Short mmCIF file of C-alpha atoms in Angstrom, two decimals:
data_model
loop_
_atom_site.label_atom_id
_atom_site.label_comp_id
_atom_site.label_asym_id
_atom_site.label_seq_id
_atom_site.Cartn_x
_atom_site.Cartn_y
_atom_site.Cartn_z
CA UNK A 1 0.00 0.00 0.00
CA UNK A 2 1.37 3.43 -0.92
CA UNK A 3 2.23 5.91 1.79
CA UNK A 4 -0.27 8.73 2.40
CA UNK A 5 0.67 12.31 1.65
CA UNK A 6 1.15 14.62 4.64
CA UNK A 7 0.21 18.31 4.75
CA UNK A 8 0.90 20.47 7.78
CA UNK A 9 -0.88 23.83 7.44
CA UNK A 10 -0.46 26.46 10.16
CA UNK A 11 -2.58 29.57 10.63
CA UNK A 12 -0.34 32.02 12.45
CA UNK A 13 -1.70 33.57 15.66
CA UNK A 14 -5.26 32.17 15.38
CA UNK A 15 -7.28 31.74 18.56
CA UNK A 16 -9.66 28.82 18.88
CA UNK A 17 -12.50 31.06 20.08
CA UNK A 18 -12.35 33.04 16.80
CA UNK A 19 -13.01 29.96 14.66
CA UNK A 20 -16.61 29.27 13.67
CA UNK A 21 -15.68 25.57 13.69
CA UNK A 22 -15.57 25.95 17.48
CA UNK A 23 -18.80 27.92 17.82
CA UNK A 24 -17.69 31.49 17.08
CA UNK A 25 -20.61 33.60 15.83
CA UNK A 26 -18.79 35.01 12.80
CA UNK A 27 -18.39 32.57 9.91
CA UNK A 28 -14.61 32.63 9.90
CA UNK A 29 -13.65 29.01 9.16
CA UNK A 30 -16.06 27.16 6.84
CA UNK A 31 -13.21 25.18 5.24
CA UNK A 32 -11.93 24.12 8.65
CA UNK A 33 -15.45 22.99 9.51
CA UNK A 34 -15.73 20.97 6.30
CA UNK A 35 -12.41 19.26 7.11
CA UNK A 36 -13.63 18.55 10.64
CA UNK A 37 -16.77 16.97 9.21
CA UNK A 38 -14.53 14.56 7.29
CA UNK A 39 -12.07 14.03 10.12
CA UNK A 40 -11.41 14.85 13.76
CA UNK A 41 -11.72 18.11 15.70
CA UNK A 42 -9.67 18.45 18.87
CA UNK A 43 -11.42 20.71 21.38
CA UNK A 44 -8.48 20.95 23.78
CA UNK A 45 -5.30 21.25 21.75
CA UNK A 46 -2.57 23.39 23.28
CA UNK A 47 0.59 24.92 21.87
CA UNK A 48 3.89 24.21 23.68
CA UNK A 49 4.78 27.91 23.54
CA UNK A 50 3.28 31.25 22.59
CA UNK A 51 5.22 32.40 19.57
CA UNK A 52 6.20 31.10 16.17
CA UNK A 53 9.83 29.94 16.48
CA UNK A 54 9.49 27.98 19.73
CA UNK A 55 6.23 26.27 18.74
CA UNK A 56 7.53 25.27 15.32
CA UNK A 57 10.80 24.14 16.84
CA UNK A 58 8.83 21.86 19.16
CA UNK A 59 6.74 20.36 16.35
CA UNK A 60 9.66 19.91 13.95
CA UNK A 61 11.70 18.10 16.64
CA UNK A 62 8.84 16.53 18.62
CA UNK A 63 10.11 17.89 21.94
CA UNK A 64 9.27 20.67 24.37
CA UNK A 65 11.44 23.81 24.19
CA UNK A 66 13.43 23.27 27.39
CA UNK A 67 14.46 19.82 26.10
CA UNK A 68 15.78 21.21 22.80
CA UNK A 69 17.15 24.62 23.75
CA UNK A 70 14.90 26.29 21.13
CA UNK A 71 13.71 29.20 23.24
CA UNK A 72 14.66 32.67 24.36
CA UNK A 73 17.30 34.07 22.04
CA UNK A 74 18.41 30.65 20.71
CA UNK A 75 15.89 29.86 17.99
CA UNK A 76 17.72 27.56 15.58
CA UNK A 77 17.18 23.79 15.50
CA UNK A 78 20.29 22.11 16.99
CA UNK A 79 22.28 20.10 14.45
CA UNK A 80 22.02 16.92 16.51
CA UNK A 81 18.21 16.86 16.36
CA UNK A 82 16.57 15.32 13.32
CA UNK A 83 13.84 17.44 11.79
CA UNK A 84 10.45 16.23 10.64
CA UNK A 85 11.28 16.67 6.92
CA UNK A 86 14.55 14.78 7.38
CA UNK A 87 12.70 11.84 8.93
CA UNK A 88 10.04 11.83 6.21
CA UNK A 89 12.65 12.16 3.47
CA UNK A 90 14.23 8.94 4.75
CA UNK A 91 10.87 7.25 4.16
CA UNK A 92 10.84 8.27 0.49
CA UNK A 93 8.80 11.46 0.79
CA UNK A 94 9.30 14.43 -1.48
CA UNK A 95 9.32 17.42 0.86
CA UNK A 96 8.26 21.08 0.65
CA UNK A 97 8.39 23.92 3.18
CA UNK A 98 7.94 27.68 3.01
CA UNK A 99 9.68 30.13 5.28
CA UNK A 100 7.39 31.90 7.75
CA UNK A 101 8.27 35.54 7.76
CA UNK A 102 11.51 36.19 9.58
CA UNK A 103 11.28 33.18 11.91
CA UNK A 104 11.01 29.85 10.09
CA UNK A 105 13.95 30.17 7.77
CA UNK A 106 16.81 28.16 6.32
CA UNK A 107 19.58 29.45 8.58
CA UNK A 108 17.62 28.20 11.60
CA UNK A 109 17.54 24.62 10.28
CA UNK A 110 14.09 24.54 8.68
CA UNK A 111 15.44 23.75 5.22
CA UNK A 112 17.14 20.57 6.42
CA UNK A 113 15.65 17.58 4.64
CA UNK A 114 13.50 19.79 2.39
CA UNK A 115 13.64 19.21 -1.36
CA UNK A 116 11.80 22.41 -2.27
CA UNK A 117 12.34 25.16 0.31
CA UNK A 118 10.69 28.48 -0.52
CA UNK A 119 12.18 31.62 0.96
CA UNK A 120 9.71 34.49 1.03
CA UNK A 121 10.86 38.06 0.84
CA UNK A 122 9.63 41.62 0.73
CA UNK A 123 7.96 42.89 -2.40
CA UNK A 124 10.18 45.89 -3.10
CA UNK A 125 11.11 47.69 -6.32
CA UNK A 126 14.75 46.68 -6.72
CA UNK A 127 16.67 44.82 -9.41
CA UNK A 128 16.20 41.48 -7.67
CA UNK A 129 12.49 42.09 -7.48
CA UNK A 130 12.20 42.71 -11.23
CA UNK A 131 14.22 39.59 -11.99
CA UNK A 132 12.07 37.48 -9.67
CA UNK A 133 8.83 38.72 -11.24
CA UNK A 134 10.20 37.82 -14.68
CA UNK A 135 11.37 34.32 -13.69
CA UNK A 136 8.89 33.12 -11.04
CA UNK A 137 5.25 33.01 -12.14
CA UNK A 138 4.06 32.40 -8.58
CA UNK A 139 5.80 35.58 -7.48
CA UNK A 140 4.37 37.51 -10.41
CA UNK A 141 0.87 36.40 -9.39
CA UNK A 142 1.55 37.55 -5.83
CA UNK A 143 2.70 40.97 -7.01
CA UNK A 144 -0.43 41.43 -9.10
CA UNK A 145 -2.65 40.39 -6.21
CA UNK A 146 -0.85 42.59 -3.69
CA UNK A 147 -1.00 45.70 -5.89
CA UNK A 148 -4.72 45.31 -6.56
CA UNK A 149 -6.36 43.58 -3.60
CA UNK A 150 -3.79 44.26 -0.90
CA UNK A 151 -1.08 42.58 1.17
CA UNK A 152 -1.35 39.05 2.51
CA UNK A 153 2.27 38.50 3.63
CA UNK A 154 3.07 36.38 0.57
CA UNK A 155 0.55 33.70 1.50
CA UNK A 156 -0.70 33.29 -2.07
CA UNK A 157 2.87 32.90 -3.23
CA UNK A 158 3.44 30.10 -0.72
CA UNK A 159 0.29 28.22 -1.70
CA UNK A 160 0.95 28.61 -5.42
CA UNK A 161 4.45 27.20 -4.98
CA UNK A 162 3.01 24.32 -2.92
CA UNK A 163 0.51 23.69 -5.72
CA UNK A 164 3.32 23.45 -8.27
CA UNK A 165 5.24 21.11 -5.95
CA UNK A 166 2.20 18.84 -5.49
CA UNK A 167 1.61 18.79 -9.25
CA UNK A 168 5.12 17.45 -9.82
CA UNK A 169 4.93 14.91 -6.99
CA UNK A 170 1.58 13.56 -8.18
CA UNK A 171 2.84 13.33 -11.76
CA UNK A 172 5.84 11.31 -10.55
CA UNK A 173 3.81 9.15 -8.18
CA UNK A 174 5.80 10.22 -5.10
CA UNK A 175 4.29 10.65 -1.62
CA UNK A 176 4.77 14.22 -0.48
CA UNK A 177 5.06 16.31 2.66
CA UNK A 178 4.15 19.99 2.59
CA UNK A 179 4.41 22.66 5.28
CA UNK A 180 3.15 26.25 5.23
CA UNK A 181 2.82 28.81 7.99
CA UNK A 182 0.54 31.62 6.75
CA UNK A 183 1.03 34.95 8.52
CA UNK A 184 -1.87 37.01 7.12
CA UNK A 185 -3.56 36.66 10.52
CA UNK A 186 -0.56 38.13 12.35
CA UNK A 187 -0.70 41.81 13.30
CA UNK A 188 -1.12 44.41 11.79
CA UNK A 189 -4.44 42.72 10.79
CA UNK A 190 -4.69 44.26 7.34
CA UNK A 191 -6.10 41.49 5.13
CA UNK A 192 -6.76 42.09 1.43
CA UNK A 193 -10.04 43.21 -0.09
CA UNK A 194 -12.85 42.41 0.68
CA UNK A 195 -11.85 40.65 3.89
CA UNK A 196 -10.87 43.58 6.11
CA UNK A 197 -14.44 44.91 6.00
CA UNK A 198 -16.20 41.54 5.80
CA UNK A 199 -17.37 41.60 9.42
CA UNK A 200 -17.53 45.37 9.88
CA UNK A 201 -20.10 48.01 8.91
CA UNK A 202 -18.97 51.43 7.71
CA UNK A 203 -15.42 50.48 6.73
CA UNK A 204 -14.09 52.20 3.62
CA UNK A 205 -10.84 51.90 1.68
CA UNK A 206 -9.80 52.69 -1.91
CA UNK A 207 -10.94 50.15 -4.48
CA UNK A 208 -7.39 49.20 -5.45
CA UNK A 209 -4.34 48.73 -3.26
CA UNK A 210 -2.07 50.82 -5.46
CA UNK A 211 -4.45 53.75 -4.93
CA UNK A 212 -4.34 53.18 -1.18
CA UNK A 213 -0.57 53.24 -1.24
CA UNK A 214 -0.52 56.41 -3.33
CA UNK A 215 -2.86 58.16 -0.89
CA UNK A 216 -0.78 56.98 2.05
CA UNK A 217 2.37 58.31 0.41
CA UNK A 218 0.87 61.81 0.58
CA UNK A 219 0.58 61.54 4.36
CA UNK A 220 -3.20 61.10 4.39
CA UNK A 221 -5.01 58.16 6.02
CA UNK A 222 -6.40 56.09 3.11
CA UNK A 223 -8.81 53.98 5.18
CA UNK A 224 -11.87 55.23 7.02
CA UNK A 225 -14.38 53.87 9.52
CA UNK A 226 -17.48 55.79 10.46
CA UNK A 227 -17.58 56.76 14.14
CA UNK A 228 -13.99 55.67 14.92
CA UNK A 229 -10.50 57.10 14.97
CA UNK A 230 -9.08 54.91 12.22
CA UNK A 231 -5.53 56.22 12.68
CA UNK A 232 -5.57 55.19 16.34
CA UNK A 233 -6.90 51.71 15.54
CA UNK A 234 -4.41 51.16 12.75
CA UNK A 235 -1.58 52.26 15.02
CA UNK A 236 -2.66 49.84 17.76
CA UNK A 237 -2.83 46.99 15.25
CA UNK A 238 0.66 47.89 13.94
CA UNK A 239 2.38 48.52 17.26
CA UNK A 240 2.59 44.92 18.51
CA UNK A 241 0.42 45.99 21.45
CA UNK A 242 3.18 48.08 22.98
CA UNK A 243 1.17 51.30 23.18
CA UNK A 244 -1.63 49.45 25.03
CA UNK A 245 0.71 47.57 27.37
CA UNK A 246 2.56 50.73 28.36
CA UNK A 247 -0.65 52.68 28.97
CA UNK A 248 0.04 55.16 26.19
CA UNK A 249 -3.24 54.22 24.49
CA UNK A 250 -6.52 53.22 26.11
CA UNK A 251 -8.97 51.11 24.15
CA UNK A 252 -12.73 50.77 24.51
CA UNK A 253 -14.44 47.44 23.96
CA UNK A 254 -15.97 48.84 20.76
CA UNK A 255 -12.50 49.71 19.49
CA UNK A 256 -11.18 46.26 20.32
CA UNK A 257 -14.10 44.79 18.43
CA UNK A 258 -13.04 46.69 15.31
CA UNK A 259 -9.56 45.20 15.50
CA UNK A 260 -11.05 41.76 16.21
CA UNK A 261 -13.20 42.13 13.08
CA UNK A 262 -10.08 42.84 10.99
CA UNK A 263 -8.48 39.77 12.55
CA UNK A 264 -11.58 37.69 11.81
CA UNK A 265 -11.48 38.85 8.20
CA UNK A 266 -7.87 37.69 7.95
CA UNK A 267 -8.85 34.27 9.36
CA UNK A 268 -11.60 33.95 6.77
CA UNK A 269 -9.16 34.92 4.02
CA UNK A 270 -6.77 32.12 4.98
CA UNK A 271 -9.63 29.67 5.37
CA UNK A 272 -10.89 30.50 1.86
CA UNK A 273 -7.39 30.11 0.45
CA UNK A 274 -7.12 26.67 2.03
CA UNK A 275 -10.52 25.86 0.54
CA UNK A 276 -9.13 26.67 -2.90
CA UNK A 277 -6.14 24.43 -2.21
CA UNK A 278 -8.36 21.56 -1.05
CA UNK A 279 -10.32 21.87 -4.31
CA UNK A 280 -7.03 21.62 -6.21
CA UNK A 281 -6.04 18.48 -4.27
CA UNK A 282 -9.35 16.90 -5.21
CA UNK A 283 -8.88 17.82 -8.88
CA UNK A 284 -5.46 16.16 -8.83
CA UNK A 285 -6.82 13.07 -7.09
CA UNK A 286 -4.49 13.65 -4.14
CA UNK A 287 -6.99 14.66 -1.46
CA UNK A 288 -8.44 11.32 -0.46
CA UNK A 289 -5.20 9.75 0.67
CA UNK A 290 -3.69 12.84 2.28
CA UNK A 291 -3.27 13.38 6.00
CA UNK A 292 -4.14 17.07 6.34
CA UNK A 293 -3.41 18.81 9.64
CA UNK A 294 -4.80 22.31 10.12
CA UNK A 295 -3.83 24.19 13.27
CA UNK A 296 -2.32 27.41 14.66
CA UNK A 297 1.02 27.97 16.32
CA UNK A 298 -0.44 30.22 19.05
CA UNK A 299 -3.24 32.72 19.61
CA UNK A 300 -3.31 36.45 20.28
CA UNK A 301 -4.47 38.97 22.89
CA UNK A 302 -6.95 41.80 22.36
CA UNK A 303 -6.84 43.44 25.77
CA UNK A 304 -7.12 40.07 27.54
CA UNK A 305 -5.36 40.22 30.92
CA UNK A 306 -4.41 43.79 30.01
CA UNK A 307 -2.25 42.48 27.18
CA UNK A 308 -2.09 42.78 23.43
CA UNK A 309 -0.14 40.66 20.94
CA UNK A 310 1.39 37.31 21.96
CA UNK A 311 4.27 37.82 24.33
CA UNK A 312 4.94 37.92 28.08
CA UNK A 313 2.31 35.38 29.19
CA UNK A 314 1.17 31.75 29.08
CA UNK A 315 -2.57 32.33 29.17
CA UNK A 316 -4.88 30.17 27.07
CA UNK A 317 -5.78 33.09 24.82
CA UNK A 318 -2.34 32.23 23.41
CA UNK A 319 -2.02 28.49 24.12
CA UNK A 320 -5.46 27.13 23.17
CA UNK A 321 -5.33 26.53 19.42
CA UNK A 322 -7.63 24.97 16.83
CA UNK A 323 -6.63 21.53 15.60
CA UNK A 324 -8.43 19.61 12.88
CA UNK A 325 -7.02 16.48 11.28
CA UNK A 326 -8.46 15.02 8.08
CA UNK A 327 -7.11 11.43 7.95
CA UNK A 328 -6.08 9.69 4.74
CA UNK A 329 -8.42 7.09 3.31
CA UNK A 330 -5.79 4.45 4.14
CA UNK A 331 -6.08 5.17 7.88
CA UNK A 332 -7.45 2.17 9.71
CA UNK A 333 -10.25 3.22 11.98
CA UNK A 334 -9.86 1.93 15.49
CA UNK A 335 -11.32 5.34 16.00
CA UNK A 336 -13.61 4.88 13.02
CA UNK A 337 -17.25 5.81 12.65
CA UNK A 338 -19.82 4.06 14.81
CA UNK A 339 -22.78 2.12 13.55
CA UNK A 340 -26.09 2.45 15.31
CA UNK A 341 -25.19 -0.45 17.58
CA UNK A 342 -21.96 1.24 18.67
CA UNK A 343 -19.57 -1.10 16.84
CA UNK A 344 -16.54 0.33 15.07
CA UNK A 345 -16.51 0.42 11.29
CA UNK A 346 -13.56 0.22 8.91
CA UNK A 347 -11.94 3.32 7.52
CA UNK A 348 -10.98 6.67 9.01
CA UNK A 349 -13.20 8.59 11.41
CA UNK A 350 -15.47 11.38 10.23
CA UNK A 351 -17.01 14.13 12.33
CA UNK A 352 -15.41 13.02 15.57
CA UNK A 353 -14.66 15.45 18.40
CA UNK A 354 -11.88 14.72 20.90
CA UNK A 355 -12.32 16.36 24.30
CA UNK A 356 -9.17 15.11 26.02
CA UNK A 357 -6.17 17.42 26.04
CA UNK A 358 -3.46 17.06 23.40
CA UNK A 359 -0.33 19.05 22.64
CA UNK A 360 0.98 20.23 19.30
CA UNK A 361 4.12 18.26 20.20
CA UNK A 362 1.96 15.20 19.44
CA UNK A 363 1.82 16.17 15.77
CA UNK A 364 5.42 15.06 15.25
CA UNK A 365 4.83 11.34 16.02
CA UNK A 366 1.41 11.55 14.33
CA UNK A 367 2.93 12.53 11.00
CA UNK A 368 5.72 9.98 11.36
CA UNK A 369 3.28 7.17 12.11
CA UNK A 370 1.21 8.09 9.07
CA UNK A 371 4.38 7.75 6.99
CA UNK A 372 5.32 4.43 8.56
CA UNK A 373 8.39 5.97 10.19
CA UNK A 374 9.57 5.23 13.73
CA UNK A 375 8.85 7.99 16.21
CA UNK A 376 11.60 9.33 18.49
CA UNK A 377 11.78 7.87 21.98
CA UNK A 378 10.16 10.76 23.87
CA UNK A 379 7.69 10.02 26.61
CA UNK A 380 5.94 13.41 26.55
CA UNK A 381 4.42 13.04 23.08
CA UNK A 382 1.98 10.52 21.66
CA UNK A 383 0.77 9.87 18.15
CA UNK A 384 -2.85 10.86 17.55
CA UNK A 385 -3.09 8.52 14.59
CA UNK A 386 -5.70 6.28 16.17
CA UNK A 387 -7.95 9.42 16.20
CA UNK A 388 -9.69 8.20 19.35
CA UNK A 389 -11.04 10.29 22.20
CA UNK A 390 -8.81 8.79 24.83
CA UNK A 391 -6.58 10.16 27.56
CA UNK A 392 -3.38 10.89 25.68
CA UNK A 393 -1.70 12.71 28.56
CA UNK A 394 -2.03 13.14 32.29
CA UNK A 395 -0.22 16.47 31.83
CA UNK A 396 0.69 18.85 29.04
CA UNK A 397 3.15 21.73 29.25
CA UNK A 398 4.01 25.13 27.81
CA UNK A 399 7.09 27.30 28.05
CA UNK A 400 8.17 30.85 27.27
CA UNK A 401 11.66 32.18 27.91
CA UNK A 402 11.87 35.94 28.14
CA UNK A 403 13.10 37.14 24.76
CA UNK A 404 15.32 40.22 24.83
CA UNK A 405 13.97 41.74 21.61
CA UNK A 406 10.49 42.83 22.78
CA UNK A 407 11.90 44.23 26.03
CA UNK A 408 14.55 46.26 24.21
CA UNK A 409 11.87 47.43 21.81
CA UNK A 410 9.68 48.63 24.69
CA UNK A 411 12.60 50.43 26.30
CA UNK A 412 13.51 52.10 23.01
CA UNK A 413 9.98 53.25 22.16
CA UNK A 414 8.86 54.12 25.70
CA UNK A 415 11.97 54.97 27.75
CA UNK A 416 9.90 56.03 30.77
CA UNK A 417 8.20 52.61 30.99
CA UNK A 418 9.75 50.00 33.29
CA UNK A 419 9.94 46.91 31.10
CA UNK A 420 12.26 44.91 33.32
CA UNK A 421 9.50 42.66 34.64
CA UNK A 422 8.56 41.43 31.18
CA UNK A 423 11.72 39.44 30.44
CA UNK A 424 10.79 36.67 32.87
CA UNK A 425 10.73 33.06 31.80
CA UNK A 426 7.45 31.19 32.32
CA UNK A 427 6.47 27.52 32.43
CA UNK A 428 3.03 25.96 32.71
CA UNK A 429 1.59 22.53 33.41
CA UNK A 430 -2.01 21.35 33.23
CA UNK A 431 -3.79 18.20 34.25
CA UNK A 432 -7.35 17.38 33.28
CA UNK A 433 -8.77 20.09 35.54
CA UNK A 434 -6.17 22.64 36.63
CA UNK A 435 -3.42 24.68 35.03
CA UNK A 436 -0.46 26.16 36.90
CA UNK A 437 1.76 28.97 35.60
CA UNK A 438 5.14 29.49 37.32
CA UNK A 439 7.57 32.35 36.71
CA UNK A 440 11.33 32.13 37.07
CA UNK A 441 10.92 34.24 40.22
CA UNK A 442 8.62 31.62 41.76
CA UNK A 443 5.36 33.54 41.31
CA UNK A 444 2.42 31.23 40.60
CA UNK A 445 -1.10 31.37 39.18
CA UNK A 446 -3.62 28.51 39.25
CA UNK A 447 -6.75 28.18 37.12
CA UNK A 448 -9.51 25.62 36.62
CA UNK A 449 -9.04 25.78 32.87
CA UNK A 450 -12.05 23.75 31.76
CA UNK A 451 -14.49 25.82 33.82
CA UNK A 452 -12.71 29.17 33.52
CA UNK A 453 -11.63 29.33 29.88
CA UNK A 454 -10.47 32.93 30.09
CA UNK A 455 -8.57 32.38 33.36
CA UNK A 456 -10.26 35.17 35.28
CA UNK A 457 -10.15 33.56 38.75
CA UNK A 458 -6.76 32.70 40.23
CA UNK A 459 -7.33 29.78 42.63
CA UNK A 460 -3.84 29.71 44.13
CA UNK A 461 -4.87 30.82 47.64
CA UNK A 462 -7.88 28.50 47.61
CA UNK A 463 -6.07 25.37 46.37
CA UNK A 464 -2.35 25.63 47.26
CA UNK A 465 -2.03 21.84 47.55
CA UNK A 466 -3.08 21.47 43.89
CA UNK A 467 -0.50 24.07 42.88
CA UNK A 468 2.21 22.32 44.87
CA UNK A 469 1.44 18.98 43.24
CA UNK A 470 1.45 20.45 39.73
CA UNK A 471 4.66 22.35 40.35
CA UNK A 472 6.27 19.09 41.46
CA UNK A 473 5.27 17.50 38.16
CA UNK A 474 6.61 20.49 36.24
CA UNK A 475 9.97 20.44 38.03
CA UNK A 476 10.34 16.68 37.51
CA UNK A 477 9.46 16.87 33.82
CA UNK A 478 10.80 20.06 32.25
CA UNK A 479 14.30 21.47 32.30
CA UNK A 480 14.97 24.99 33.58
CA UNK A 481 14.92 27.77 30.99
CA UNK A 482 18.31 28.98 32.10
CA UNK A 483 20.30 29.07 28.84
CA UNK A 484 18.62 31.77 26.77
CA UNK A 485 21.48 31.98 24.27
CA UNK A 486 22.40 34.95 22.13
CA UNK A 487 19.99 36.38 19.59
CA UNK A 488 21.59 36.58 16.16
CA UNK A 489 20.34 39.43 14.02
CA UNK A 490 20.31 38.05 10.47
CA UNK A 491 22.93 39.34 8.04
CA UNK A 492 20.13 40.30 5.71
CA UNK A 493 18.57 43.79 5.71
CA UNK A 494 15.20 42.48 4.48
CA UNK A 495 14.91 39.89 7.27
CA UNK A 496 16.04 42.46 9.82
CA UNK A 497 13.31 44.82 8.57
CA UNK A 498 10.74 42.02 8.83
CA UNK A 499 11.76 41.26 12.42
CA UNK A 500 11.43 44.93 13.28
CA UNK A 501 8.04 45.18 11.53
CA UNK A 502 6.82 42.17 13.49
CA UNK A 503 7.98 43.77 16.73
CA UNK A 504 10.77 41.32 17.63
CA UNK A 505 13.73 43.72 17.56
#
């Protein structure tokens, strides 16, 4: 029997509670819902960290950050750890991956084992740009889209290159692995037309993007929203949340809802793009026997806990992520559909919901098992490939090591603000009922995460024995985050600009 194809598609910074698949009132994720109807939806999937490089490092190696050293300022995959594409390549897979902004890039190890690695770059009017437009039809399509409908952080370029890769693999009869992280949903929440105004009344922008840019070049605000200070809202969405965190800007709930609507429009844009790609897979006859994993690397904050963006905390607004897996037709269904008498049927499951907690670290052995490859010997991850609603873990974990970049950025932009307390490392552990967050200083917070989804009531004083027990598990299981490493600014002006735009330096 031939090996199934494997697709790992990541929506950057997407919260579970903003996905209509999980009950959100705005219709943001119809494609995700359709995939869930054909596969499995995980209601309690949690990221192992709260930003792109550490979460992807954990999935690509199958280990938590403190066990790999991929945290803090050290964000490259160590040479002695095999990556997911390397393992799949050994099994005969043709492999594809696209860089994710300034984070998931070749010099951090993400091109290892990848046959077709796509580096994305700025769209800028230089000689290299002209040459790329002339020689890369996917890039030319992206330029045309960006100049008419607006920016999407090169997401269309990534998916068009993946489409070309799949075409070649299918023609040659090779099983394939494809990975994309799409960053359109990352701040500054400026999705292309018509998505930015899809869930918002009274929003106005020029019909074409090139007109918007021309107006902006004159110093005027090209977008408008009746009844709101559009310049303020755009600045908050661009500022990585710093102006809110430092108290330089105060936001009303109505203003946050505007920014959330822009975010929701970006989610719908990515969902529609994935829908187009799924249609292509079906046309090529590759969909049925493809394991398709759709998830997010972390969430985002919109004033939650007084925070914006996705740094400085381990709250579930950042850790709770959507996870939908559409199994290949070749998957045997110990977790298969149920007949009316409750007996299992053959074939993969369809429409199942898993309530037990899982970690994105589990995706590593899941993809390897689908490919028939041995999983690493790591007791904190388990393959989900039986697709059953069983207890995969007694505990799952999350980690964040204080990264120097955001703190230096705060100090540079707001020199009167004391940012020293925001460089702390954090670790978290949850069992089936409680979640404990511990700082490097020993501060603790305890929440009943199933009952209190937004972690509004700290139960530490009420249940100290529970906190003590969970902290014991954490200390026995994770390593200290005490080797933050040195952040290397890339020797590439474009990547450095991207890191600064994203708020990391």
